[in-house]
C-alpha positions as CSV (number, residue, x, y, z in Angstrom):
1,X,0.0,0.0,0.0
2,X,1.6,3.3,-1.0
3,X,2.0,6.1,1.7
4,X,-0.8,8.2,-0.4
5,X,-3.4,5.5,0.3
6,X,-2.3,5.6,3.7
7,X,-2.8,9.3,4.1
8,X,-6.0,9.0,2.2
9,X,-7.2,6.6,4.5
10,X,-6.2,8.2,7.7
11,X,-7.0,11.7,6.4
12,X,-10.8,10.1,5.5
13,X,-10.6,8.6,9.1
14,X,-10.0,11.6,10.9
15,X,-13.0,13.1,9.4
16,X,-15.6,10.3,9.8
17,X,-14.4,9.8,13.6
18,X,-15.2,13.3,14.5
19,X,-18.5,13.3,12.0
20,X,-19.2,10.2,14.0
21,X,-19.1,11.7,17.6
22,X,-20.6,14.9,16.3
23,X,-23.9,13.0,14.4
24,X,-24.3,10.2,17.3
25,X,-24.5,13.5,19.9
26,X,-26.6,15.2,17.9
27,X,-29.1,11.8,17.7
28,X,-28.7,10.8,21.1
29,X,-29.9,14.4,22.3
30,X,-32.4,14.2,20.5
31,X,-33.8,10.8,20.5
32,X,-35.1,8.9,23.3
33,X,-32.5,6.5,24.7
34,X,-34.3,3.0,24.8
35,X,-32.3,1.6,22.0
36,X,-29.0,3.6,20.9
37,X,-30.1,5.2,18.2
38,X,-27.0,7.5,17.9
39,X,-25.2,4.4,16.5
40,X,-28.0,3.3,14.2
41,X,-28.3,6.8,12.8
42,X,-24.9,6.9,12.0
43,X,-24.2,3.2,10.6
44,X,-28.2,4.0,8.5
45,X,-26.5,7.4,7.4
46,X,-22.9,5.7,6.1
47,X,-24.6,3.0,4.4
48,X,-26.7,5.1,2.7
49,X,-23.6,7.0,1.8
50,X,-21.2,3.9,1.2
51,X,-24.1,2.8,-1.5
52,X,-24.6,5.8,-3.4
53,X,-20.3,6.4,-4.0
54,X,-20.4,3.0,-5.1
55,X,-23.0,3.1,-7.8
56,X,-21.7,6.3,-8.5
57,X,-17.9,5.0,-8.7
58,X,-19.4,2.3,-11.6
59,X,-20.1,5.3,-13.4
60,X,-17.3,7.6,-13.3
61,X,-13.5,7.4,-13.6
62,X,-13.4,10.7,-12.4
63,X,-12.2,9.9,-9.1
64,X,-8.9,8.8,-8.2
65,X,-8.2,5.3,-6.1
66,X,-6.7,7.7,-3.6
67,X,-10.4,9.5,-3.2
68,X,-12.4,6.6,-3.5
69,X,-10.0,5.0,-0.6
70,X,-10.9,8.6,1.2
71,X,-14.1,8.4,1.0
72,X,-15.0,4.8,1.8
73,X,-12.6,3.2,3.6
74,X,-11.3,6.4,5.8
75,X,-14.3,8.5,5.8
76,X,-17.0,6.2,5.8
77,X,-14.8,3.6,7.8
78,X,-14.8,5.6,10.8
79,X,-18.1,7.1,10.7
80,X,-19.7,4.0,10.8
81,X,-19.8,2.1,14.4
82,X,-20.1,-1.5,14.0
83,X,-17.7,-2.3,17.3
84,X,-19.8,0.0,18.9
85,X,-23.1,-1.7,17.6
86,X,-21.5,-4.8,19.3
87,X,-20.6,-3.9,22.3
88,X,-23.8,-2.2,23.0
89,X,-25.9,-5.3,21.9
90,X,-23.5,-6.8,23.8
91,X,-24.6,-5.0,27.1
92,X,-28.1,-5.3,26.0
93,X,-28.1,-8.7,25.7
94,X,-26.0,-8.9,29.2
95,X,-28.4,-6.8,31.2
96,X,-31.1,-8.8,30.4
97,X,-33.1,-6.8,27.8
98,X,-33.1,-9.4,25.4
99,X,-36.3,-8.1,23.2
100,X,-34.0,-4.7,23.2
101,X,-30.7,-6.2,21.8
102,X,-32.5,-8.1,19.3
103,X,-34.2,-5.0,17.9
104,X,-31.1,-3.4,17.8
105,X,-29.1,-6.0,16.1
106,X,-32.1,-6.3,13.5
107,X,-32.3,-2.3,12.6
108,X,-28.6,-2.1,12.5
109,X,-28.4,-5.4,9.9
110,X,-31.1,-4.7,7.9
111,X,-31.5,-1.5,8.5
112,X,-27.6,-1.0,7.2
113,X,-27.9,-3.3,4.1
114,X,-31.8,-1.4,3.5
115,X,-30.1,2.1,3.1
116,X,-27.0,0.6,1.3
117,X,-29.1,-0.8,-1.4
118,X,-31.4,2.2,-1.1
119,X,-28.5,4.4,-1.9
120,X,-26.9,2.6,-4.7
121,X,-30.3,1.9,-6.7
122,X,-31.3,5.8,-5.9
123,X,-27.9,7.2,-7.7
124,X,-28.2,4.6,-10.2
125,X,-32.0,5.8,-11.3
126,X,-30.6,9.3,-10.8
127,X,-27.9,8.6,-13.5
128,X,-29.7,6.5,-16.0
129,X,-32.6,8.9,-16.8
């Protein structure tokens, strides 16, 4: 891997870590906190994301490897919380809400895969009319 990936990556990472925090507080304050919806939002929102760049990436070659590798890997690598999602179903599942974790494993899952499909099918529409 050459040391522009790397940066690209980490670069991308910085970003989506902070976007993280900053979307899942903004959620979480907002939201009731039965289930955490702070990390659903977020892993809903970069899915959504992550499926749209790709459809759009079969389209284009206007992007470099070094901004795709940006954008999905960094970026969208760090916004999205999937240890987080498992140590909080995790803790769920541990404290005995059992109903609880299971919803929040299915929204997260499906949920996840939903918007990512959602969001390549959407650009892909957007791009053949």
């Amino acid at each position: 891997m050459s040391w522009q990936t790397i940066l690209a990556i980490g670069s991308g990472g910085f970003i989506g870590a902070v976007l993280r925090v900053y979307i899942n507080g903004l959620i979480s304050h907002r939201v009731s906190h039965i289930l955490p919806f702070g990390t659903l939002g977020v892993n809903l929102i970069g899915s959504f994301i992550m499926g749209t760049l790709i459809a759009y990436f079969m389209h284009t070659t206007i992007f470099s490897v070094y901004m795709k590798s940006f954008l999905t890997t960094g970026l969208l690598g760090a916004l999205t919380t999937y240890s987080t999602f498992a140590i909080e179903s995790f803790l769920l599942l541990h404290g005995g809400s059992i109903f609880l974790a299971l919803a929040n494993i299915s929204l997260n899952a499906f949920g996840s895969i939903f918007m990512a499909g959602s969001g390549y099918y959407l650009l892909n529409t957007f791009i053949k009319h």
